[in-house]
N, CA, C and O atoms as a MOPAC input file, in Angstrom:
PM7 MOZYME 1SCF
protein

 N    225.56300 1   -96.47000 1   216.30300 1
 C    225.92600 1   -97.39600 1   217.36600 1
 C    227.19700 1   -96.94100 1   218.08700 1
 O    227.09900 1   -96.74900 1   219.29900 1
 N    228.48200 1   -96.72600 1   217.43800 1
 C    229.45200 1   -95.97000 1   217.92500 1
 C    229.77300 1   -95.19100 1   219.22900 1
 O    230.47900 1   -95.25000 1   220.23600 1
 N    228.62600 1   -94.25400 1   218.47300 1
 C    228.14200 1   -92.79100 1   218.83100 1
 C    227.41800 1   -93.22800 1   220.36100 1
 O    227.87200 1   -92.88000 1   221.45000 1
 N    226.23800 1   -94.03900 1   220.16200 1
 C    225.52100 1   -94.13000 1   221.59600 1
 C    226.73400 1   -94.67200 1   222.53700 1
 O    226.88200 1   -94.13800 1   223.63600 1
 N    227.73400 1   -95.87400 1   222.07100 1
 C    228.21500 1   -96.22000 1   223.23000 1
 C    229.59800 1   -95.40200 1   223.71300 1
 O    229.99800 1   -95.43100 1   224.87600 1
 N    230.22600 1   -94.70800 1   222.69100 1
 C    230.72600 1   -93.24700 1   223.36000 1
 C    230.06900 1   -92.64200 1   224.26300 1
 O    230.55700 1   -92.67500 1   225.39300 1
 N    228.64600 1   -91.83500 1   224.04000 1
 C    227.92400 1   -91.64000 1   225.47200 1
 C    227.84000 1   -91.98700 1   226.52900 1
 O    228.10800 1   -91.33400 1   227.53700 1
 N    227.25300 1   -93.63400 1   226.42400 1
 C    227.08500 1   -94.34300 1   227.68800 1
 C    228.45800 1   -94.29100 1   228.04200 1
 O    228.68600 1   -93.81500 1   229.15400 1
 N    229.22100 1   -94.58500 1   227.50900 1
 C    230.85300 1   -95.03700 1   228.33300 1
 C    230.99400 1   -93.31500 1   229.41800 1
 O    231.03100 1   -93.09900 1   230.62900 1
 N    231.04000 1   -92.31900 1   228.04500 1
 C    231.30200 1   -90.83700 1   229.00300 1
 C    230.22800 1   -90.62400 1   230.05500 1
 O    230.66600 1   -90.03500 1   231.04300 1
 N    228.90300 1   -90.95100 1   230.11500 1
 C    227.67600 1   -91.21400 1   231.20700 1
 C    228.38800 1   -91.94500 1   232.43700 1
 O    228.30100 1   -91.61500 1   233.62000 1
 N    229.00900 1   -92.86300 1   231.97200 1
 C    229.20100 1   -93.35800 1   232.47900 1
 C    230.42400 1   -93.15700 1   233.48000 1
 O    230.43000 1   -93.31500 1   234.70100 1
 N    231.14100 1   -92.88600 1   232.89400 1
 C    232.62800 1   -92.20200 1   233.50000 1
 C    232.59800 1   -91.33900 1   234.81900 1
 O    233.07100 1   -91.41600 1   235.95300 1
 N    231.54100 1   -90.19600 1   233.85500 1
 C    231.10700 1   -88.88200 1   234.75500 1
 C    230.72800 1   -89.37700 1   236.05800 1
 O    231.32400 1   -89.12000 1   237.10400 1
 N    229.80100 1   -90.03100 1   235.94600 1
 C    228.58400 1   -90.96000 1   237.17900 1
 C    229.82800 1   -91.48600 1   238.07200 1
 O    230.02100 1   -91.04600 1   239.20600 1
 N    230.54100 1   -92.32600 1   237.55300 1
 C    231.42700 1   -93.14600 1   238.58000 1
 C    232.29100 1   -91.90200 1   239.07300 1
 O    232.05300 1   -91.94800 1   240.28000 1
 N    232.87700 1   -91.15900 1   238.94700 1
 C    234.18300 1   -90.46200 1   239.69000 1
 C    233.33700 1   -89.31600 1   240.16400 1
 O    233.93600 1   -88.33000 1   240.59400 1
 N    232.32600 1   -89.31400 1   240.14700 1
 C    231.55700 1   -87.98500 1   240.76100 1
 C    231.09900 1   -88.97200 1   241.84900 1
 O    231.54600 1   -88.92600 1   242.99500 1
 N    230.54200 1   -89.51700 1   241.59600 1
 C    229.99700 1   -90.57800 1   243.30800 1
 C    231.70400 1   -91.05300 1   243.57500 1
 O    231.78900 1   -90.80900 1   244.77900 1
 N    232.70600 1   -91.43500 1   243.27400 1
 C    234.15200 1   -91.08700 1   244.17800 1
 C    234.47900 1   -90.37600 1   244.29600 1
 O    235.23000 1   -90.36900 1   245.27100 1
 N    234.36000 1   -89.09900 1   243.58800 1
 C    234.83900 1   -87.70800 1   244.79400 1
 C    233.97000 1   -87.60100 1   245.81200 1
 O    234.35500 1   -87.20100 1   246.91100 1
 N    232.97000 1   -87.86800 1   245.62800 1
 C    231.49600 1   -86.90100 1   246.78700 1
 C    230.73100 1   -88.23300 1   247.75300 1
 O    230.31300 1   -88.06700 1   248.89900 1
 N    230.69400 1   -89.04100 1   247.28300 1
 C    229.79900 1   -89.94300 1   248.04100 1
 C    230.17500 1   -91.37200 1   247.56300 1
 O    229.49800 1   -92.13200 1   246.87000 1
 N    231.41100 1   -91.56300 1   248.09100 1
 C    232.25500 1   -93.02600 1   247.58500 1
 C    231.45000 1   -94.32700 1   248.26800 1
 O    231.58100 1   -95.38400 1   247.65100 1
 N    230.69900 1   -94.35100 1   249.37900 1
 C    230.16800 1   -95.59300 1   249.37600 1
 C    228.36700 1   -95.89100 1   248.87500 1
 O    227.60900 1   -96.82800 1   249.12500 1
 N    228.20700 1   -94.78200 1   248.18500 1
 C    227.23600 1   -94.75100 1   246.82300 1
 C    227.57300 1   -95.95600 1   245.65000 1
 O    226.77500 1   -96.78700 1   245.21700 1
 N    228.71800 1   -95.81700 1   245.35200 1
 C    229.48100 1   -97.09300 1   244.32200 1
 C    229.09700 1   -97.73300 1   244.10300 1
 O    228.83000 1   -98.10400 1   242.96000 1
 N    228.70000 1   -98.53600 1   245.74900 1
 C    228.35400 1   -99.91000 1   245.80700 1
 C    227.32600 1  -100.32500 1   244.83200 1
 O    227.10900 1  -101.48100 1   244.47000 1
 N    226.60500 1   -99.05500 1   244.37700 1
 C    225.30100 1   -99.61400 1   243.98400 1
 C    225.74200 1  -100.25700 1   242.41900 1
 O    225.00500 1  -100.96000 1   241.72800 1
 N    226.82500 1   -99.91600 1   242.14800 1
 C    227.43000 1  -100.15400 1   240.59000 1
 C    227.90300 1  -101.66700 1   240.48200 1
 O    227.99900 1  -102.41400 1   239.50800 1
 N    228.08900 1  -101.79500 1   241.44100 1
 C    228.52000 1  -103.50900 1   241.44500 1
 C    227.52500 1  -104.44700 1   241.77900 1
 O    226.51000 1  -103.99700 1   242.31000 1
 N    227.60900 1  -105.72900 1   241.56600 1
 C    226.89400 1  -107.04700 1   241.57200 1
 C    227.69100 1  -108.45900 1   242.89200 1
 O    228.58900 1  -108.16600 1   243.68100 1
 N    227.44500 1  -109.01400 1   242.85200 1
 C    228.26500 1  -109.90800 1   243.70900 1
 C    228.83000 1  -110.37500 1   242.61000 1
 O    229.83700 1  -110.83300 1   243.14900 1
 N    228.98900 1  -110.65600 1   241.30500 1
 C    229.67400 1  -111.50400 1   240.44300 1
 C    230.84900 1  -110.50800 1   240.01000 1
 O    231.57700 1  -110.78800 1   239.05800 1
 N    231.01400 1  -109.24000 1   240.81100 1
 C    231.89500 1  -108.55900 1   239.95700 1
 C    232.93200 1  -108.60300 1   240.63800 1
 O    232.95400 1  -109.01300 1   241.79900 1
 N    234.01900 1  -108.14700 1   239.94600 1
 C    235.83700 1  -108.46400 1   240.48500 1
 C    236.49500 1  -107.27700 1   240.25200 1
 O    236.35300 1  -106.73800 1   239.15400 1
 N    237.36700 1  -106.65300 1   241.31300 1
 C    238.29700 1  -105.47000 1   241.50700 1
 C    239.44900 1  -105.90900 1   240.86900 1
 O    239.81900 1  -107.03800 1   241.19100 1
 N    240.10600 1  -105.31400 1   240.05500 1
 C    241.60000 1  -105.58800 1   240.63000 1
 C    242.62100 1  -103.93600 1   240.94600 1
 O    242.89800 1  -103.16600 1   240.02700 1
 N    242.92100 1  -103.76500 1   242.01100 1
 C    243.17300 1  -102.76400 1   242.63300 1
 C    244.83900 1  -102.69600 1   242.84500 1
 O    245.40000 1  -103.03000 1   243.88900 1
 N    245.50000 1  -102.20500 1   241.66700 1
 C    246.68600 1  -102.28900 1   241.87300 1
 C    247.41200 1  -103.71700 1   242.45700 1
 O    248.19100 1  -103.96300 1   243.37800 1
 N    246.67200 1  -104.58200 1   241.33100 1
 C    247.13600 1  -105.91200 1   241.17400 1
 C    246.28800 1  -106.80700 1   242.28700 1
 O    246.11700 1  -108.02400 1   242.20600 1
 N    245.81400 1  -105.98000 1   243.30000 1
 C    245.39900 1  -107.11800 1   244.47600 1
 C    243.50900 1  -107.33700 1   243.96800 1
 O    242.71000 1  -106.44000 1   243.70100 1
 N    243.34600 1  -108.39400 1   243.97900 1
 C    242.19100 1  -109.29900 1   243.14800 1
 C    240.90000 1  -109.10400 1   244.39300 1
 O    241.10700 1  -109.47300 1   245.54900 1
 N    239.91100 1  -108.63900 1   244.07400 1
 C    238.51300 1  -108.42400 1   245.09700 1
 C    237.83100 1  -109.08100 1   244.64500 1
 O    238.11200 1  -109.39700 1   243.48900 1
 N    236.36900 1  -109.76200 1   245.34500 1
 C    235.50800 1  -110.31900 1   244.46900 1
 C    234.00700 1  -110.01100 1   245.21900 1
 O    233.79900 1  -110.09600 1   246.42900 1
 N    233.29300 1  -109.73600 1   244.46300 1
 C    232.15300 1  -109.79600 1   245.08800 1
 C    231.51600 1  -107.86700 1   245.39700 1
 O    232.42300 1  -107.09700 1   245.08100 1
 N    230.29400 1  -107.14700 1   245.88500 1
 C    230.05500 1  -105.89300 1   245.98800 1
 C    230.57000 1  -105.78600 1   247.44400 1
 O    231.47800 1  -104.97300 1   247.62100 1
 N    230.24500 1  -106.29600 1   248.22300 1
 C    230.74300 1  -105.69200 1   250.03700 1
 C    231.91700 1  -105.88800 1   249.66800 1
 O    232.28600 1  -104.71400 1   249.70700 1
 N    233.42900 1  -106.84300 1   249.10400 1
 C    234.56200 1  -106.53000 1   249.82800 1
 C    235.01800 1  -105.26300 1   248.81700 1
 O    235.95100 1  -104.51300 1   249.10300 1
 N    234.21100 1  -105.14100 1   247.58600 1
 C    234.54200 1  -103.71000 1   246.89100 1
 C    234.61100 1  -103.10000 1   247.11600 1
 O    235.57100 1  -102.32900 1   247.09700 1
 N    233.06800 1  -102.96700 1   247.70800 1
 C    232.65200 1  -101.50600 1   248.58300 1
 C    233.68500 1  -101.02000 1   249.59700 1
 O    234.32500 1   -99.97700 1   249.72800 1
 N    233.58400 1  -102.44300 1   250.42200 1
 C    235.15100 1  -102.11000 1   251.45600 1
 C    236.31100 1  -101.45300 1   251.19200 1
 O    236.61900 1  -100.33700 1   251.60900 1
 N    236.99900 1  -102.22400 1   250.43500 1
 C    238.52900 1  -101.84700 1   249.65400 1
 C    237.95300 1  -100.34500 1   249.58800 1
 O    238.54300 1   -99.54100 1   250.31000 1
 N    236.78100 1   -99.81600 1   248.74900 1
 C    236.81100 1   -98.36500 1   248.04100 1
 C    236.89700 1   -97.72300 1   249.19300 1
 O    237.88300 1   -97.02800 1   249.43700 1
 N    235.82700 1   -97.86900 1   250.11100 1
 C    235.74600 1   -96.96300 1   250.93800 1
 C    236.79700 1   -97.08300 1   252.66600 1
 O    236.79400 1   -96.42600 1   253.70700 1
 N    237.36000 1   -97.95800 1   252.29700 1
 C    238.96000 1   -97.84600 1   253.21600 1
 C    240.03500 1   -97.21800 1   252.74300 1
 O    241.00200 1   -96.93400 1   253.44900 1
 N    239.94400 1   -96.96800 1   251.57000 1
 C    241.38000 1   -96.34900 1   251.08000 1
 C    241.67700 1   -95.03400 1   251.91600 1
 O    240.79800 1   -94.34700 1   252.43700 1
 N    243.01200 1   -94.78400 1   251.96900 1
 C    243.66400 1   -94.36800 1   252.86700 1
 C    243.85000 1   -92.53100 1   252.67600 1
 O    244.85900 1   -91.82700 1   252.66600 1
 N    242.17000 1   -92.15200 1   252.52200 1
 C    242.30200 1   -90.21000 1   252.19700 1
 C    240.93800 1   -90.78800 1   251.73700 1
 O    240.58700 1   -91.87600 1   251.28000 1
 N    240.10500 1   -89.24300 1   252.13900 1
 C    238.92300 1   -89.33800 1   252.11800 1
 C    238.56000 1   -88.49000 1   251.12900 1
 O    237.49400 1   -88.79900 1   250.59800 1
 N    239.18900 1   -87.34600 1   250.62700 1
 C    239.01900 1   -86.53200 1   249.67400 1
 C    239.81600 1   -86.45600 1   248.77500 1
 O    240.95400 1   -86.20300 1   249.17100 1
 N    239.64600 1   -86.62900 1   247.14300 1
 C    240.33400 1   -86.53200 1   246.13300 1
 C    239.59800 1   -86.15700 1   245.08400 1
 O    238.41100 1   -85.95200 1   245.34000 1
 N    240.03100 1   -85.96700 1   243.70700 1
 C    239.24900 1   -85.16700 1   242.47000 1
 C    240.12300 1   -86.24500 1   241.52700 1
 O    241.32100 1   -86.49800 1   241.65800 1
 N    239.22700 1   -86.79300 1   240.57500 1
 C    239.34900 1   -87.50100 1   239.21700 1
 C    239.70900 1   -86.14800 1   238.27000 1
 O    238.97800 1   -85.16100 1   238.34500 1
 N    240.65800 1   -86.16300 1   237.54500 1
 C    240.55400 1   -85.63800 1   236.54200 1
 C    240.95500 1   -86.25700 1   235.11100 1
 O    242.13100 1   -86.53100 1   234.87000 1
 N    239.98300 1   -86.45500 1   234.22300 1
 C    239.80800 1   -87.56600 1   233.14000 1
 C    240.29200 1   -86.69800 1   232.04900 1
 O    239.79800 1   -85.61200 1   231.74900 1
 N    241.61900 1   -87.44500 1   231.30000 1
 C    242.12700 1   -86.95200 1   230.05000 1
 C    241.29500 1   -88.00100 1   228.51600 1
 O    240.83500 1   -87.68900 1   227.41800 1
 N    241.44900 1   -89.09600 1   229.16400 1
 C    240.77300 1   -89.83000 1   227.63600 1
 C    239.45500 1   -90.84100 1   228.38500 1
 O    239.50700 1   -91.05100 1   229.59700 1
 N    238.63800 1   -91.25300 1   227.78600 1
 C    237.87600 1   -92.54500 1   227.60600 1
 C    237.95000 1   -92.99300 1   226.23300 1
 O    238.35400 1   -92.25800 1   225.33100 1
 N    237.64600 1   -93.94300 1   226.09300 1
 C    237.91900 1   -95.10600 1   225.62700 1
 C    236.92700 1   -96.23300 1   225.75300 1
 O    237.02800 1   -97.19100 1   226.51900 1
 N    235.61800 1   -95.90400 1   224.60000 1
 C    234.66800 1   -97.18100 1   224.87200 1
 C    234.38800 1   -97.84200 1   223.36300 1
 O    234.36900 1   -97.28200 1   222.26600 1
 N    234.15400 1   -99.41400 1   223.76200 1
 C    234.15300 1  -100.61700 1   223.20400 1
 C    232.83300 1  -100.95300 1   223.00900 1
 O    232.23300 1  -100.66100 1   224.04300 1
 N    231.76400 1  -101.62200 1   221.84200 1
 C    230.80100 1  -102.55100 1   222.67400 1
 C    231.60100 1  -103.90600 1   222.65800 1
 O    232.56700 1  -104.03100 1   221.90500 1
 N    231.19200 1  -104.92200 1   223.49300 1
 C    231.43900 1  -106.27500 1   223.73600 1
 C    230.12800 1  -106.96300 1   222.82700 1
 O    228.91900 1  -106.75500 1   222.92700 1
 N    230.72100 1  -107.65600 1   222.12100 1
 C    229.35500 1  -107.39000 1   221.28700 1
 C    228.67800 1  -109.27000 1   221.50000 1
 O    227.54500 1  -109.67400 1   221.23800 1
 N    229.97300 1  -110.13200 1   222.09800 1
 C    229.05000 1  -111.63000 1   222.79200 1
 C    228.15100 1  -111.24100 1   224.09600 1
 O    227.15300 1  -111.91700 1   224.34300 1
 N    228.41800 1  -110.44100 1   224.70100 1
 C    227.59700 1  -110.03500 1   226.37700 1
 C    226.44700 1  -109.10900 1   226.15800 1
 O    225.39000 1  -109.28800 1   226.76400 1
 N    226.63900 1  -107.94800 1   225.16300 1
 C    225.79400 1  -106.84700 1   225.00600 1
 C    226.39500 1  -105.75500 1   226.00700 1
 O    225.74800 1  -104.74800 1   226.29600 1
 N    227.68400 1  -106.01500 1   226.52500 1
 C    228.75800 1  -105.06800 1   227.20300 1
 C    229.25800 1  -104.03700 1   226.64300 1
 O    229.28500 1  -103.78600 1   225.43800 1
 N    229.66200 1  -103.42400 1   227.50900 1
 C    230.94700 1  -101.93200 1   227.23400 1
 C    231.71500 1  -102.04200 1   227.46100 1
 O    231.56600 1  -102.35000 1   228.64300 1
 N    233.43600 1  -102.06800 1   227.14400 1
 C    234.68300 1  -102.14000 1   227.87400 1
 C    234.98500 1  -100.24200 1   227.50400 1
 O    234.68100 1   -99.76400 1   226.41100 1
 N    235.53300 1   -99.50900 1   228.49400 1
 C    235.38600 1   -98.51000 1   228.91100 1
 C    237.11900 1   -98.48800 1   229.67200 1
 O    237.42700 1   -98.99800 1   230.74900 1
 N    237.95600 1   -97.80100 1   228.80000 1
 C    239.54000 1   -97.04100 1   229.36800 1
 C    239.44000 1   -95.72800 1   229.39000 1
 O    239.00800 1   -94.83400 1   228.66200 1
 N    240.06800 1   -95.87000 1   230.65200 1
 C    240.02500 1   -94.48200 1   230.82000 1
 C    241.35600 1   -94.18700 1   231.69800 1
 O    241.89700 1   -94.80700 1   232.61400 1
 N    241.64400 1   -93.00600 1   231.04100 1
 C    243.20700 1   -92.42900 1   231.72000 1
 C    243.25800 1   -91.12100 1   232.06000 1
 O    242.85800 1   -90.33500 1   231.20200 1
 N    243.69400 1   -90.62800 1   233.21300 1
 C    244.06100 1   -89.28200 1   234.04100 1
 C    244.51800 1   -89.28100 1   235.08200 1
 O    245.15300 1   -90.24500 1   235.50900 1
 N    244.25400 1   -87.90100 1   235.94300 1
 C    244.97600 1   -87.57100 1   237.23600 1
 C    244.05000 1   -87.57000 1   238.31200 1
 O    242.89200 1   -87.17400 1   238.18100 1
 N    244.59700 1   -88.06400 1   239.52400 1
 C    243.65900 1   -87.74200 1   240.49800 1
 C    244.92800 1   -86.83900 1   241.40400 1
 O    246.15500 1   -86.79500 1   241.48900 1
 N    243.27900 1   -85.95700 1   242.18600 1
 C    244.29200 1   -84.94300 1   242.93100 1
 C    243.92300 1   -85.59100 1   244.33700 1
 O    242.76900 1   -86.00800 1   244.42900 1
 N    244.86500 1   -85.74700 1   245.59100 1
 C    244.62000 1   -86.07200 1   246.75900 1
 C    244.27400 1   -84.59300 1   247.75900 1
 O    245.12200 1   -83.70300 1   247.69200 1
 N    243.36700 1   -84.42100 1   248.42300 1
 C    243.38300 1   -83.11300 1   248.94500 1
 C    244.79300 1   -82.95700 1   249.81900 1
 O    245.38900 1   -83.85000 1   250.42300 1
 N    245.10600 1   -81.70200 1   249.71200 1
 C    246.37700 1   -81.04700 1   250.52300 1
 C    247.62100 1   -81.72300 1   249.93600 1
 O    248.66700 1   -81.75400 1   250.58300 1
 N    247.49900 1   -82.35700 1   248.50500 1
 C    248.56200 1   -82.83700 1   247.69900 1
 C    249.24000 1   -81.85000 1   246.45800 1
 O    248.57800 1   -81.81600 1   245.42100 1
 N    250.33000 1   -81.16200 1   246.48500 1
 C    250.22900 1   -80.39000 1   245.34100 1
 C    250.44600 1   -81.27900 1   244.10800 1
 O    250.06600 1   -80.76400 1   243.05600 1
 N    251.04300 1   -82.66000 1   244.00800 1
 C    251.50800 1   -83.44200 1   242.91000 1
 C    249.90100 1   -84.44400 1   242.58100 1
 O    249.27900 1   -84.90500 1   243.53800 1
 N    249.56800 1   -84.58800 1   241.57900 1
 C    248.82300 1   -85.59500 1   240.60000 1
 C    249.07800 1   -86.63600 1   240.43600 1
 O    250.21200 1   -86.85600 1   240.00800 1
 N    248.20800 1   -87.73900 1   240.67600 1
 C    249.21300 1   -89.07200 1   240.39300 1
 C    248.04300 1   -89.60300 1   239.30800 1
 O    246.81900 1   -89.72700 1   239.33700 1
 N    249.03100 1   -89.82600 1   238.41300 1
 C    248.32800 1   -90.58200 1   236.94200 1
 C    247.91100 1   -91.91400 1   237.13600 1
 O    248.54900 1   -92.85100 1   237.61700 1
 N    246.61500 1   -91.87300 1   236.64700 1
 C    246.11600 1   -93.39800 1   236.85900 1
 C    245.76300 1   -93.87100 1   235.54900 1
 O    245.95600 1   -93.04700 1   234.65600 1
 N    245.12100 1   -95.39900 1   235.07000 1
 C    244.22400 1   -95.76900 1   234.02000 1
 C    243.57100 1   -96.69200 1   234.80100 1
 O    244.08300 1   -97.31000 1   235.73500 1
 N    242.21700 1   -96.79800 1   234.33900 1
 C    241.27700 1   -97.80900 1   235.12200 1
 C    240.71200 1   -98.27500 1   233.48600 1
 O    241.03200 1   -97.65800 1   232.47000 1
 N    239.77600 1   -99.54500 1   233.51500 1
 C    239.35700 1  -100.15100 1   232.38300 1
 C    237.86300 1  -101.13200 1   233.83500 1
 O    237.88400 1  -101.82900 1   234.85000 1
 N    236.78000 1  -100.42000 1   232.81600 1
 C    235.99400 1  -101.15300 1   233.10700 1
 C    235.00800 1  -102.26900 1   232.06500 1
 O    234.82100 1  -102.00000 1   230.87900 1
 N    234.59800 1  -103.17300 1   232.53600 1
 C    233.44000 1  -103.86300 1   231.73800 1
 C    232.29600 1  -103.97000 1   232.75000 1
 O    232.04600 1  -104.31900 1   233.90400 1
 N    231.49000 1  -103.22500 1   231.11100 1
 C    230.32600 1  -103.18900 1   232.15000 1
 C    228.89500 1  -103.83500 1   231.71100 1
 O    228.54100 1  -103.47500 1   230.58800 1
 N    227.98300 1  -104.74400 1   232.40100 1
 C    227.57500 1  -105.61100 1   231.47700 1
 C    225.82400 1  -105.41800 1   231.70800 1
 O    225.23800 1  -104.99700 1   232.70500 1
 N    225.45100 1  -105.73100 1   230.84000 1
 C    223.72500 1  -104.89300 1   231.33200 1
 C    222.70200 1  -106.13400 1   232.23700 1
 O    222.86500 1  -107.31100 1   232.55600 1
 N    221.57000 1  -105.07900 1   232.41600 1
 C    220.94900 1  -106.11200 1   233.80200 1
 C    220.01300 1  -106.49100 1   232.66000 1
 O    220.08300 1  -106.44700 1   231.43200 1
 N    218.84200 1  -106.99600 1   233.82400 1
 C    217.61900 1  -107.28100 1   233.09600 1
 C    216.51900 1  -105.93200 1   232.90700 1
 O    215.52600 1  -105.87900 1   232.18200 1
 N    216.97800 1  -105.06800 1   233.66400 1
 C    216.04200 1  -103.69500 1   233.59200 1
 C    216.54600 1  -102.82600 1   232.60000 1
 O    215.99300 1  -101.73000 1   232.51200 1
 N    217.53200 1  -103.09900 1   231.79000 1
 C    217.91500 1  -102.65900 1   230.87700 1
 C    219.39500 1  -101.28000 1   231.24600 1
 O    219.88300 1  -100.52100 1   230.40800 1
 N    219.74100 1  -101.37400 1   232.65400 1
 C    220.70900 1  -100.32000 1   233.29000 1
 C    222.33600 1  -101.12700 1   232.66100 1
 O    222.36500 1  -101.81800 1   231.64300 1
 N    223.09300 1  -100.94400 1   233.19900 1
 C    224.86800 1  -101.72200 1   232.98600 1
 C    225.13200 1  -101.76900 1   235.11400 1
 O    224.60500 1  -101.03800 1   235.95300 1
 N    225.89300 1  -102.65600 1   235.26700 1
 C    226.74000 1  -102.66400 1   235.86200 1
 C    228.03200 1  -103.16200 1   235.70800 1
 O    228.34300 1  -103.73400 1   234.66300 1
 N    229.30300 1  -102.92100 1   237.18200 1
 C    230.65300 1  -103.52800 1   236.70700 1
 C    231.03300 1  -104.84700 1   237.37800 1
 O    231.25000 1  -105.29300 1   238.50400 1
 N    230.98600 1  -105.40400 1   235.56100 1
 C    231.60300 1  -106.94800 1   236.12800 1
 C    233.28100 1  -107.12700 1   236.64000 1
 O    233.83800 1  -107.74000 1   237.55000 1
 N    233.76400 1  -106.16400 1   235.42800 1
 C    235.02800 1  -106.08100 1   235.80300 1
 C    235.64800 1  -104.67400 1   236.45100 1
 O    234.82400 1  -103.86000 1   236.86600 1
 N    236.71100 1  -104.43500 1   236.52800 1
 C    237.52500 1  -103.07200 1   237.19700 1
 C    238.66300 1  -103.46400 1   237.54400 1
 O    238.92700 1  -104.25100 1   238.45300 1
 N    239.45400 1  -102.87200 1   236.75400 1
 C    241.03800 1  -102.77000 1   236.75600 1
 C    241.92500 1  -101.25400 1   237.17600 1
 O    241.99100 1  -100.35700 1   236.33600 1
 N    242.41300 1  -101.13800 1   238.20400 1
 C    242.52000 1   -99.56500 1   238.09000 1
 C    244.10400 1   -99.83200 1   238.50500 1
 O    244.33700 1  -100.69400 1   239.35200 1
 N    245.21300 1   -99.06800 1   237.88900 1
 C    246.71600 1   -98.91200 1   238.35700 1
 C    246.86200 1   -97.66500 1   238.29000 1
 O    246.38700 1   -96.95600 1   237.40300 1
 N    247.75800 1   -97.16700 1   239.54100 1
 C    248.54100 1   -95.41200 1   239.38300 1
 C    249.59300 1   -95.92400 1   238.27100 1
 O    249.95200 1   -97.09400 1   238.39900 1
 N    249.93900 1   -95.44900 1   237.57900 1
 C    251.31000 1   -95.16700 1   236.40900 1
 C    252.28700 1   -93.94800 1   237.03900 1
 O    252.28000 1   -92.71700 1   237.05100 1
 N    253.14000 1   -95.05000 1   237.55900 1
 C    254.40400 1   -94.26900 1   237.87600 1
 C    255.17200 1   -94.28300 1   236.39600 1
 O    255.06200 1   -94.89400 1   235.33300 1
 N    256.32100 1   -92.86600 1   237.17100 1
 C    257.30000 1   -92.93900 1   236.09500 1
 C    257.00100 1   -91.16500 1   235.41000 1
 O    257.64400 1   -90.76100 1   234.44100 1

């Protein structure tokens, strides 16, 4: 059991920051209307103003680079809680800015996950 949801979480990881480097308003498809951003403290709700927020941010090209994950099952929902910490590179940036994001991700009826929750902060310092 462990073991599978280590996978799914790293499946999972991979999937999300590869559709945000390459094809960021792909995302959308990861969210639900019941799901909630919180984006460097400021609170989203719902898949369109997600989608929005993601795909307004301010640089169009960047690279995830993932040092840890970090997966959970939720075992009242049949969920994953999923941390994850690294660098993203901004194109034409020589400096890295360290982030951690934490997702929960909760399964459908077709048997796939999506994200109910999403927490993502840069870590200064």
């Amino acid at each position: 059991m462990e073991e599978q949801i280590e996978t799914l979480g790293k499946s999972f990881v991979d999937h999300y920051y590869h559709l945000f480097d390459n094809d960021r308003p792909s995302l959308s498809c990861l969210y639900q209307p019941t799901s909630m951003l919180t984006f460097e403290g400021q609170k989203i709700f719902g898949v369109d103003d997600i989608s929005a927020k993601l795909n307004q941010l301010p640089f169009d090209q960047c690279r995830h680079l993932i040092s840890t994950i970090d997966s959970q099952p939720c075992s009242s929902t049949g969920g994953i809680i999923i941390f994850v910490s690294g660098s993203l590179q901004l194109a034409g940036e020589e400096h890295h800015l360290r982030f951690s994001q934490m997702f929960h991700l909760m399964p459908t009826q077709l048997g796939n996950f999506f994200v109910q929750n999403d927490i993502f902060r840069l870590n200064y310092g």
